[in-house]
Amino acid sequence: MENIIELKNLRKVYRIGEEKVIALDDVSLSIKKGEFCCLLGTSGSGKSTMLNLMAGLEKPTKGTIRIKGQAIEKMSEKKLAKFRQEHLGFVFQSYNLLPMLTALENVSMPLTFKGLSKSVRDKKARDMLKAVGLETHIKHKPSQMSGGQQQRVGIARAFVAMPEIVFADEPTGNLDSRTTKEVMGLITEMARENNQTLVIVTHDLEIAGYADRIVHILDGNIEKIDIINARRVSNEEADNIISGADAVPAGV
Ligand code: ADP
Ligand code: MG
């Protein structure tokens, strides 16, 4: 089994003046290629910190983050930026679209690093906007779209360059329940179609229900792990489930 993400003894301590906040205490976790892994926990439990470390947006205080076998915490800023452009996509709670750019321009942005001509970039961005149901809104600016539409642009942007891993931090946090279902359906479908790995942060158990595995985060540690779809996840426990009930000792 191929582990595309491997976290070993990750720790993140923030210091503000004299105060010390242990955002992540000591976290180890492996995520398999193609897995949909959800980090579930209450506000302040350390979910975003964990995701930001995995996505190379922050450096750990201690521990290692391997993505595709490469220790990203050791990379130079320049190498890390390139690595992120090539392999990672990100969906934010607040969409983070560039306000002056149209939907098409926002979505084609990640392709500018790929050495493609403008017409090819525009075609890929247009196809992606079509896939999220926004073919009629390609010239709209973020302020001319609803929250749900803006997040669909955000999803199109995260997936357009076909990254192997997509990270999403509370992607439906600002959306109503109907739009939440649409957006979650879109993200899950897109990732499944291309066997992309998906790591989503949420405090919402209903969102977590879409995942192959739910990692419960409490006070900067992994409290417990629920396996929903054993075949798709990286876990010794899952291996036991797959090899049959006989392999699991009675009472476990
Ligand atoms: P969650 O995403 O689960 O709500 P976070 O990872 O954002 O939690 O935060 C975990 C803890 O770390 C919280 O106590 C938070 O206040 C603290 N924290 C997060 N980011 C910073 C920062 N940049 N500076 C100081 N403290 C931070
Ligand atoms: Mg958070």
PDB file of C-alpha atoms and ligand atoms in Angstrom:
ATOM      1  CA  MET A   1       0.000   0.000   0.000  1.00  0.00           C
ATOM      2  CA  GLU A   2       1.279   3.427  -0.883  1.00  0.00           C
ATOM      3  CA  ASN A   3       1.218   6.054   1.851  1.00  0.00           C
ATOM      4  CA  ILE A   4       1.193   9.401   0.095  1.00  0.00           C
ATOM      5  CA  ILE A   5       1.297  11.368   3.379  1.00  0.00           C
ATOM      6  CA  GLU A   6       3.272  10.319   6.479  1.00  0.00           C
ATOM      7  CA  LEU A   7       3.301  12.375   9.656  1.00  0.00           C
ATOM      8  CA  LYS A   8       5.731  11.332  12.414  1.00  0.00           C
ATOM      9  CA  ASN A   9       5.644  12.801  15.931  1.00  0.00           C
ATOM     10  CA  LEU A  10       4.404  16.164  14.713  1.00  0.00           C
ATOM     11  CA  ARG A  11       4.409  18.970  17.245  1.00  0.00           C
ATOM     12  CA  LYS A  12       3.545  22.635  16.835  1.00  0.00           C
ATOM     13  CA  VAL A  13       3.946  25.170  19.619  1.00  0.00           C
ATOM     14  CA  TYR A  14       2.942  28.805  19.131  1.00  0.00           C
ATOM     15  CA  ARG A  15       4.506  31.446  21.348  1.00  0.00           C
ATOM     16  CA  ILE A  16       2.845  34.788  21.923  1.00  0.00           C
ATOM     17  CA  GLY A  17       5.012  36.768  24.334  1.00  0.00           C
ATOM     18  CA  GLU A  18       5.268  34.668  27.499  1.00  0.00           C
ATOM     19  CA  GLU A  19       2.335  32.466  26.493  1.00  0.00           C
ATOM     20  CA  LYS A  20       2.896  29.066  24.933  1.00  0.00           C
ATOM     21  CA  VAL A  21       0.095  27.267  23.060  1.00  0.00           C
ATOM     22  CA  ILE A  22       0.584  23.604  22.197  1.00  0.00           C
ATOM     23  CA  ALA A  23      -1.550  23.480  19.043  1.00  0.00           C
ATOM     24  CA  LEU A  24      -0.360  19.970  18.104  1.00  0.00           C
ATOM     25  CA  ASP A  25       1.197  17.790  20.774  1.00  0.00           C
ATOM     26  CA  ASP A  26       2.509  14.569  19.221  1.00  0.00           C
ATOM     27  CA  VAL A  27       0.725  13.353  16.104  1.00  0.00           C
ATOM     28  CA  SER A  28       1.635  10.448  13.822  1.00  0.00           C
ATOM     29  CA  LEU A  29      -0.598   9.437  10.918  1.00  0.00           C
ATOM     30  CA  SER A  30      -0.301   7.873   7.468  1.00  0.00           C
ATOM     31  CA  ILE A  31      -2.704   8.564   4.626  1.00  0.00           C
ATOM     32  CA  LYS A  32      -2.974   6.286   1.613  1.00  0.00           C
ATOM     33  CA  LYS A  33      -3.104   7.437  -1.995  1.00  0.00           C
ATOM     34  CA  GLY A  34      -6.734   7.897  -3.023  1.00  0.00           C
ATOM     35  CA  GLU A  35      -7.971   7.998   0.562  1.00  0.00           C
ATOM     36  CA  PHE A  36     -10.532  10.540   1.743  1.00  0.00           C
ATOM     37  CA  CYS A  37      -9.440  11.361   5.279  1.00  0.00           C
ATOM     38  CA  CYS A  38     -11.380  13.678   7.550  1.00  0.00           C
ATOM     39  CA  LEU A  39      -9.913  15.501  10.559  1.00  0.00           C
ATOM     40  CA  LEU A  40     -12.825  16.018  12.946  1.00  0.00           C
ATOM     41  CA  GLY A  41     -12.767  18.030  16.170  1.00  0.00           C
ATOM     42  CA  THR A  42     -14.119  21.023  18.043  1.00  0.00           C
ATOM     43  CA  SER A  43     -12.849  24.566  17.540  1.00  0.00           C
ATOM     44  CA  GLY A  44      -9.304  25.018  18.834  1.00  0.00           C
ATOM     45  CA  SER A  45      -8.486  21.292  18.858  1.00  0.00           C
ATOM     46  CA  GLY A  46      -5.625  21.722  16.349  1.00  0.00           C
ATOM     47  CA  LYS A  47      -7.222  20.620  13.052  1.00  0.00           C
ATOM     48  CA  SER A  48      -6.184  23.619  10.961  1.00  0.00           C
ATOM     49  CA  THR A  49      -2.689  23.519  12.400  1.00  0.00           C
ATOM     50  CA  MET A  50      -2.391  19.867  11.355  1.00  0.00           C
ATOM     51  CA  LEU A  51      -3.699  20.588   7.854  1.00  0.00           C
ATOM     52  CA  ASN A  52      -1.451  23.640   7.398  1.00  0.00           C
ATOM     53  CA  LEU A  53       1.587  21.578   8.398  1.00  0.00           C
ATOM     54  CA  MET A  54       0.645  18.818   5.907  1.00  0.00           C
ATOM     55  CA  ALA A  55       0.130  21.365   3.144  1.00  0.00           C
ATOM     56  CA  GLY A  56       3.498  22.994   3.831  1.00  0.00           C
ATOM     57  CA  LEU A  57       1.876  26.290   4.864  1.00  0.00           C
ATOM     58  CA  GLU A  58       3.594  26.170   8.254  1.00  0.00           C
ATOM     59  CA  LYS A  59       6.705  24.550   9.733  1.00  0.00           C
ATOM     60  CA  PRO A  60       6.487  22.070  12.615  1.00  0.00           C
ATOM     61  CA  THR A  61       8.224  22.695  15.951  1.00  0.00           C
ATOM     62  CA  LYS A  62       9.196  19.008  15.910  1.00  0.00           C
ATOM     63  CA  GLY A  63       8.589  15.943  13.759  1.00  0.00           C
ATOM     64  CA  THR A  64       8.496  15.132  10.061  1.00  0.00           C
ATOM     65  CA  ILE A  65       5.965  15.475   7.236  1.00  0.00           C
ATOM     66  CA  ARG A  66       6.632  13.232   4.260  1.00  0.00           C
ATOM     67  CA  ILE A  67       4.612  13.720   1.110  1.00  0.00           C
ATOM     68  CA  LYS A  68       5.339  11.262  -1.682  1.00  0.00           C
ATOM     69  CA  GLY A  69       8.375  10.237   0.394  1.00  0.00           C
ATOM     70  CA  GLN A  70       9.814  13.748   0.566  1.00  0.00           C
ATOM     71  CA  ALA A  71      10.330  15.549   3.887  1.00  0.00           C
ATOM     72  CA  ILE A  72       8.651  18.860   3.136  1.00  0.00           C
ATOM     73  CA  GLU A  73       9.694  20.561   6.394  1.00  0.00           C
ATOM     74  CA  LYS A  74      13.295  20.382   5.203  1.00  0.00           C
ATOM     75  CA  MET A  75      12.652  21.997   1.816  1.00  0.00           C
ATOM     76  CA  SER A  76      13.701  25.551   1.006  1.00  0.00           C
ATOM     77  CA  GLU A  77      10.847  28.022   0.494  1.00  0.00           C
ATOM     78  CA  LYS A  78      11.477  27.973  -3.232  1.00  0.00           C
ATOM     79  CA  LYS A  79      11.499  24.185  -3.531  1.00  0.00           C
ATOM     80  CA  LEU A  80       8.412  23.925  -1.319  1.00  0.00           C
ATOM     81  CA  ALA A  81       6.513  26.483  -3.418  1.00  0.00           C
ATOM     82  CA  LYS A  82       7.264  24.450  -6.542  1.00  0.00           C
ATOM     83  CA  PHE A  83       6.359  21.182  -4.815  1.00  0.00           C
ATOM     84  CA  ARG A  84       3.009  22.663  -3.746  1.00  0.00           C
ATOM     85  CA  GLN A  85       2.253  23.930  -7.253  1.00  0.00           C
ATOM     86  CA  GLU A  86       2.985  20.491  -8.699  1.00  0.00           C
ATOM     87  CA  HIS A  87       1.297  18.209  -6.205  1.00  0.00           C
ATOM     88  CA  LEU A  88      -1.110  20.026  -3.868  1.00  0.00           C
ATOM     89  CA  GLY A  89      -4.434  21.844  -4.107  1.00  0.00           C
ATOM     90  CA  PHE A  90      -6.195  23.780  -1.362  1.00  0.00           C
ATOM     91  CA  VAL A  91      -9.862  24.737  -0.716  1.00  0.00           C
ATOM     92  CA  PHE A  92     -10.376  27.434   1.945  1.00  0.00           C
ATOM     93  CA  GLN A  93     -13.410  28.153   4.133  1.00  0.00           C
ATOM     94  CA  SER A  94     -13.453  31.794   2.993  1.00  0.00           C
ATOM     95  CA  TYR A  95     -12.868  30.814  -0.681  1.00  0.00           C
ATOM     96  CA  ASN A  96      -9.759  33.071  -1.004  1.00  0.00           C
ATOM     97  CA  LEU A  97     -10.549  34.048  -4.588  1.00  0.00           C
ATOM     98  CA  LEU A  98      -8.810  37.095  -6.017  1.00  0.00           C
ATOM     99  CA  PRO A  99     -11.542  39.784  -6.050  1.00  0.00           C
ATOM    100  CA  MET A 100     -10.324  41.637  -9.155  1.00  0.00           C
ATOM    101  CA  LEU A 101     -10.236  38.496 -11.306  1.00  0.00           C
ATOM    102  CA  THR A 102     -13.095  36.690 -13.060  1.00  0.00           C
ATOM    103  CA  ALA A 103     -14.048  33.099 -12.256  1.00  0.00           C
ATOM    104  CA  LEU A 104     -12.117  31.976 -15.342  1.00  0.00           C
ATOM    105  CA  GLU A 105      -9.002  33.935 -14.354  1.00  0.00           C
ATOM    106  CA  ASN A 106      -9.143  32.634 -10.772  1.00  0.00           C
ATOM    107  CA  VAL A 107      -9.431  29.030 -11.923  1.00  0.00           C
ATOM    108  CA  SER A 108      -6.690  29.267 -14.559  1.00  0.00           C
ATOM    109  CA  MET A 109      -4.260  30.781 -12.012  1.00  0.00           C
ATOM    110  CA  PRO A 110      -2.682  27.459 -10.861  1.00  0.00           C
ATOM    111  CA  LEU A 111      -2.014  26.586 -14.522  1.00  0.00           C
ATOM    112  CA  THR A 112       0.227  29.607 -15.116  1.00  0.00           C
ATOM    113  CA  PHE A 113       3.117  27.653 -13.547  1.00  0.00           C
ATOM    114  CA  LYS A 114       2.685  24.706 -15.888  1.00  0.00           C
ATOM    115  CA  GLY A 115       4.140  26.182 -19.055  1.00  0.00           C
ATOM    116  CA  LEU A 116       0.861  25.921 -20.990  1.00  0.00           C
ATOM    117  CA  SER A 117      -0.328  28.420 -23.591  1.00  0.00           C
ATOM    118  CA  LYS A 118      -3.104  30.838 -22.598  1.00  0.00           C
ATOM    119  CA  SER A 119      -5.630  29.143 -24.887  1.00  0.00           C
ATOM    120  CA  VAL A 120      -4.947  25.740 -23.313  1.00  0.00           C
ATOM    121  CA  ARG A 121      -5.143  27.234 -19.799  1.00  0.00           C
ATOM    122  CA  ASP A 122      -8.444  28.923 -20.620  1.00  0.00           C
ATOM    123  CA  LYS A 123      -9.865  25.724 -22.096  1.00  0.00           C
ATOM    124  CA  LYS A 124      -8.926  23.683 -18.995  1.00  0.00           C
ATOM    125  CA  ALA A 125     -10.324  26.367 -16.675  1.00  0.00           C
ATOM    126  CA  ARG A 126     -13.545  26.591 -18.706  1.00  0.00           C
ATOM    127  CA  ASP A 127     -13.963  22.784 -18.664  1.00  0.00           C
ATOM    128  CA  MET A 128     -13.446  22.776 -14.909  1.00  0.00           C
ATOM    129  CA  LEU A 129     -15.993  25.570 -14.377  1.00  0.00           C
ATOM    130  CA  LYS A 130     -18.409  23.571 -16.503  1.00  0.00           C
ATOM    131  CA  ALA A 131     -17.776  20.497 -14.346  1.00  0.00           C
ATOM    132  CA  VAL A 132     -18.809  22.476 -11.240  1.00  0.00           C
ATOM    133  CA  GLY A 133     -21.896  23.831 -13.019  1.00  0.00           C
ATOM    134  CA  LEU A 134     -20.690  27.388 -13.590  1.00  0.00           C
ATOM    135  CA  GLU A 135     -20.296  27.582 -17.367  1.00  0.00           C
ATOM    136  CA  THR A 136     -22.616  30.604 -17.371  1.00  0.00           C
ATOM    137  CA  HIS A 137     -20.526  32.472 -14.778  1.00  0.00           C
ATOM    138  CA  ILE A 138     -17.020  32.383 -16.227  1.00  0.00           C
ATOM    139  CA  LYS A 139     -16.843  36.171 -16.535  1.00  0.00           C
ATOM    140  CA  HIS A 140     -18.278  36.882 -13.093  1.00  0.00           C
ATOM    141  CA  LYS A 141     -16.111  38.355 -10.357  1.00  0.00           C
ATOM    142  CA  PRO A 142     -16.334  36.860  -6.827  1.00  0.00           C
ATOM    143  CA  SER A 143     -18.528  39.736  -5.560  1.00  0.00           C
ATOM    144  CA  GLN A 144     -21.047  38.908  -8.318  1.00  0.00           C
ATOM    145  CA  MET A 145     -21.511  35.326  -7.090  1.00  0.00           C
ATOM    146  CA  SER A 146     -23.178  33.635  -4.102  1.00  0.00           C
ATOM    147  CA  GLY A 147     -21.118  31.897  -1.422  1.00  0.00           C
ATOM    148  CA  GLY A 148     -21.890  28.491  -2.907  1.00  0.00           C
ATOM    149  CA  GLN A 149     -20.869  29.662  -6.384  1.00  0.00           C
ATOM    150  CA  GLN A 150     -17.655  31.175  -5.054  1.00  0.00           C
ATOM    151  CA  GLN A 151     -16.786  27.916  -3.333  1.00  0.00           C
ATOM    152  CA  ARG A 152     -17.464  26.021  -6.565  1.00  0.00           C
ATOM    153  CA  VAL A 153     -14.927  28.336  -8.208  1.00  0.00           C
ATOM    154  CA  GLY A 154     -12.609  27.536  -5.283  1.00  0.00           C
ATOM    155  CA  ILE A 155     -13.051  23.815  -5.945  1.00  0.00           C
ATOM    156  CA  ALA A 156     -12.454  24.249  -9.682  1.00  0.00           C
ATOM    157  CA  ARG A 157      -9.241  26.139  -8.856  1.00  0.00           C
ATOM    158  CA  ALA A 158      -8.071  23.445  -6.403  1.00  0.00           C
ATOM    159  CA  PHE A 159      -8.603  20.628  -8.926  1.00  0.00           C
ATOM    160  CA  VAL A 160      -7.740  22.265 -12.267  1.00  0.00           C
ATOM    161  CA  ALA A 161      -4.049  21.357 -12.203  1.00  0.00           C
ATOM    162  CA  MET A 162      -4.888  17.734 -11.222  1.00  0.00           C
ATOM    163  CA  PRO A 163      -2.948  17.764  -7.942  1.00  0.00           C
ATOM    164  CA  GLU A 164      -2.422  14.383  -6.289  1.00  0.00           C
ATOM    165  CA  ILE A 165      -3.598  15.741  -2.937  1.00  0.00           C
ATOM    166  CA  VAL A 166      -6.350  18.246  -2.195  1.00  0.00           C
ATOM    167  CA  PHE A 167      -6.598  19.801   1.269  1.00  0.00           C
ATOM    168  CA  ALA A 168      -9.782  21.551   2.400  1.00  0.00           C
ATOM    169  CA  ASP A 169     -10.261  23.467   5.660  1.00  0.00           C
ATOM    170  CA  GLU A 170     -13.953  23.714   6.634  1.00  0.00           C
ATOM    171  CA  PRO A 171     -14.853  24.075   2.922  1.00  0.00           C
ATOM    172  CA  THR A 172     -18.572  24.360   3.697  1.00  0.00           C
ATOM    173  CA  GLY A 173     -18.210  26.416   6.883  1.00  0.00           C
ATOM    174  CA  ASN A 174     -19.903  29.465   5.365  1.00  0.00           C
ATOM    175  CA  LEU A 175     -22.611  27.622   3.385  1.00  0.00           C
ATOM    176  CA  ASP A 176     -26.207  26.572   4.078  1.00  0.00           C
ATOM    177  CA  SER A 177     -27.061  22.891   4.402  1.00  0.00           C
ATOM    178  CA  ARG A 178     -28.322  22.391   0.836  1.00  0.00           C
ATOM    179  CA  THR A 179     -25.261  24.073  -0.680  1.00  0.00           C
ATOM    180  CA  THR A 180     -23.055  22.098   1.718  1.00  0.00           C
ATOM    181  CA  LYS A 181     -24.367  18.832   0.242  1.00  0.00           C
ATOM    182  CA  GLU A 182     -23.741  20.078  -3.317  1.00  0.00           C
ATOM    183  CA  VAL A 183     -20.216  21.220  -2.525  1.00  0.00           C
ATOM    184  CA  MET A 184     -19.310  18.016  -0.657  1.00  0.00           C
ATOM    185  CA  GLY A 185     -20.758  15.938  -3.499  1.00  0.00           C
ATOM    186  CA  LEU A 186     -18.597  17.836  -5.994  1.00  0.00           C
ATOM    187  CA  ILE A 187     -15.359  17.563  -4.013  1.00  0.00           C
ATOM    188  CA  THR A 188     -15.832  13.852  -3.342  1.00  0.00           C
ATOM    189  CA  GLU A 189     -16.777  13.018  -6.933  1.00  0.00           C
ATOM    190  CA  MET A 190     -13.837  14.919  -8.392  1.00  0.00           C
ATOM    191  CA  ALA A 191     -11.325  13.295  -6.065  1.00  0.00           C
ATOM    192  CA  ARG A 192     -12.715   9.772  -6.649  1.00  0.00           C
ATOM    193  CA  GLU A 193     -12.711  10.172 -10.410  1.00  0.00           C
ATOM    194  CA  ASN A 194      -8.936  10.690 -10.524  1.00  0.00           C
ATOM    195  CA  ASN A 195      -7.936   8.708  -7.416  1.00  0.00           C
ATOM    196  CA  GLN A 196      -6.832  11.926  -5.732  1.00  0.00           C
ATOM    197  CA  THR A 197      -6.180  11.998  -2.007  1.00  0.00           C
ATOM    198  CA  LEU A 198      -8.492  14.250  -0.035  1.00  0.00           C
ATOM    199  CA  VAL A 199      -7.880  15.619   3.472  1.00  0.00           C
ATOM    200  CA  ILE A 200     -10.745  17.658   4.883  1.00  0.00           C
ATOM    201  CA  VAL A 201     -10.977  19.502   8.203  1.00  0.00           C
ATOM    202  CA  THR A 202     -14.403  19.901   9.777  1.00  0.00           C
ATOM    203  CA  HIS A 203     -16.227  20.146  13.101  1.00  0.00           C
ATOM    204  CA  ASP A 204     -19.361  18.713  11.452  1.00  0.00           C
ATOM    205  CA  LEU A 205     -20.053  14.999  11.879  1.00  0.00           C
ATOM    206  CA  GLU A 206     -22.318  14.985   8.819  1.00  0.00           C
ATOM    207  CA  ILE A 207     -19.441  16.152   6.582  1.00  0.00           C
ATOM    208  CA  ALA A 208     -17.217  13.531   8.171  1.00  0.00           C
ATOM    209  CA  GLY A 209     -19.708  10.910   6.987  1.00  0.00           C
ATOM    210  CA  TYR A 210     -18.437  11.339   3.407  1.00  0.00           C
ATOM    211  CA  ALA A 211     -14.917  10.188   4.372  1.00  0.00           C
ATOM    212  CA  ASP A 212     -13.170   6.789   4.238  1.00  0.00           C
ATOM    213  CA  ARG A 213     -11.671   7.458   7.656  1.00  0.00           C
ATOM    214  CA  ILE A 214     -12.436   9.904  10.449  1.00  0.00           C
ATOM    215  CA  VAL A 215      -9.504  11.032  12.589  1.00  0.00           C
ATOM    216  CA  HIS A 216     -10.832  12.599  15.788  1.00  0.00           C
ATOM    217  CA  ILE A 217      -8.614  15.420  17.057  1.00  0.00           C
ATOM    218  CA  LEU A 218      -8.729  16.490  20.707  1.00  0.00           C
ATOM    219  CA  ASP A 219      -6.392  18.984  22.418  1.00  0.00           C
ATOM    220  CA  GLY A 220      -3.671  18.605  19.790  1.00  0.00           C
ATOM    221  CA  ASN A 221      -3.684  14.813  19.698  1.00  0.00           C
ATOM    222  CA  ILE A 222      -5.455  12.023  17.820  1.00  0.00           C
ATOM    223  CA  GLU A 223      -8.169  10.851  20.175  1.00  0.00           C
ATOM    224  CA  LYS A 224      -9.435   7.948  18.056  1.00  0.00           C
ATOM    225  CA  ILE A 225      -9.859   6.834  14.463  1.00  0.00           C
ATOM    226  CA  ASP A 226     -13.061   5.559  12.840  1.00  0.00           C
ATOM    227  CA  ILE A 227     -12.641   3.504   9.699  1.00  0.00           C
ATOM    228  CA  ILE A 228     -15.594   3.814   7.354  1.00  0.00           C
ATOM    229  CA  ASN A 229     -14.127   2.239   4.219  1.00  0.00           C
ATOM    230  CA  ALA A 230     -11.309  -0.139   5.184  1.00  0.00           C
ATOM    231  CA  ARG A 231     -10.119  -0.877   1.657  1.00  0.00           C
ATOM    232  CA  ARG A 232      -9.217   2.707   0.929  1.00  0.00           C
ATOM    233  CA  VAL A 233      -7.375   3.699   4.091  1.00  0.00           C
ATOM    234  CA  SER A 234      -3.916   3.325   5.550  1.00  0.00           C
ATOM    235  CA  ASN A 235      -4.142   1.681   8.915  1.00  0.00           C
ATOM    236  CA  GLU A 236      -3.077  -1.582  10.583  1.00  0.00           C
ATOM    237  CA  GLU A 237      -6.560  -1.879  12.004  1.00  0.00           C
ATOM    238  CA  ALA A 238      -7.951  -1.616   8.478  1.00  0.00           C
ATOM    239  CA  ASP A 239      -5.595  -4.383   7.312  1.00  0.00           C
ATOM    240  CA  ASN A 240      -7.082  -6.615  10.019  1.00  0.00           C
ATOM    241  CA  ILE A 241     -10.627  -5.805   8.930  1.00  0.00           C
ATOM    242  CA  ILE A 242      -9.787  -6.582   5.302  1.00  0.00           C
ATOM    243  CA  SER A 243      -8.055  -9.897   6.068  1.00  0.00           C
ATOM    244  CA  GLY A 244     -11.296 -11.083   7.650  1.00  0.00           C
ATOM    245  CA  ALA A 245     -12.919 -11.377  11.038  1.00  0.00           C
ATOM    246  CA  ASP A 246     -10.744 -14.419  11.908  1.00  0.00           C
ATOM    247  CA  ALA A 247      -7.666 -12.212  11.854  1.00  0.00           C
ATOM    248  CA  VAL A 248      -9.086  -9.991  14.576  1.00  0.00           C
ATOM    249  CA  PRO A 249      -8.813 -11.526  18.066  1.00  0.00           C
ATOM    250  CA  ALA A 250     -12.134 -12.023  19.853  1.00  0.00           C
ATOM    251  CA  GLY A 251     -13.182  -9.087  21.983  1.00  0.00           C
ATOM    252  CA  VAL A 252     -11.240  -6.513  19.982  1.00  0.00           C
TER     253      VAL A 252
HETATM  254  P1  ADP B   1      -8.934  24.307  14.938  1.00  0.00           P
HETATM  255  O1  ADP B   1      -8.652  24.443  13.474  1.00  0.00           O
HETATM  256  O2  ADP B   1      -9.176  22.893  15.371  1.00  0.00           O
HETATM  257  O3  ADP B   1     -10.038  25.196  15.394  1.00  0.00           O
HETATM  258  P2  ADP B   1      -6.324  25.507  15.278  1.00  0.00           P
HETATM  259  O4  ADP B   1      -5.373  24.533  14.716  1.00  0.00           O
HETATM  260  O5  ADP B   1      -6.658  26.692  14.472  1.00  0.00           O
HETATM  261  O6  ADP B   1      -7.640  24.751  15.761  1.00  0.00           O
HETATM  262  O7  ADP B   1      -5.750  26.033  16.675  1.00  0.00           O
HETATM  263  C1  ADP B   1      -5.235  25.188  17.683  1.00  0.00           C
HETATM  264  C2  ADP B   1      -4.714  26.039  18.831  1.00  0.00           C
HETATM  265  O8  ADP B   1      -3.579  26.798  18.375  1.00  0.00           O
HETATM  266  C3  ADP B   1      -5.702  27.081  19.337  1.00  0.00           C
HETATM  267  O9  ADP B   1      -5.556  27.204  20.721  1.00  0.00           O
HETATM  268  C4  ADP B   1      -5.291  28.347  18.624  1.00  0.00           C
HETATM  269  O10 ADP B   1      -5.632  29.478  19.369  1.00  0.00           O
HETATM  270  C5  ADP B   1      -3.796  28.183  18.513  1.00  0.00           C
HETATM  271  N1  ADP B   1      -3.241  28.858  17.310  1.00  0.00           N
HETATM  272  C6  ADP B   1      -3.524  28.550  16.026  1.00  0.00           C
HETATM  273  N2  ADP B   1      -2.829  29.338  15.162  1.00  0.00           N
HETATM  274  C7  ADP B   1      -2.102  30.175  15.948  1.00  0.00           C
HETATM  275  C8  ADP B   1      -1.178  31.244  15.665  1.00  0.00           C
HETATM  276  N3  ADP B   1      -0.872  31.574  14.426  1.00  0.00           N
HETATM  277  N4  ADP B   1      -0.626  31.873  16.727  1.00  0.00           N
HETATM  278  C9  ADP B   1      -0.940  31.525  17.979  1.00  0.00           C
HETATM  279  N5  ADP B   1      -1.777  30.538  18.318  1.00  0.00           N
HETATM  280  C10 ADP B   1      -2.364  29.873  17.319  1.00  0.00           C
HETATM  281 MG    MG B   2      -9.637  25.630  12.044  1.00  0.00          MG
END
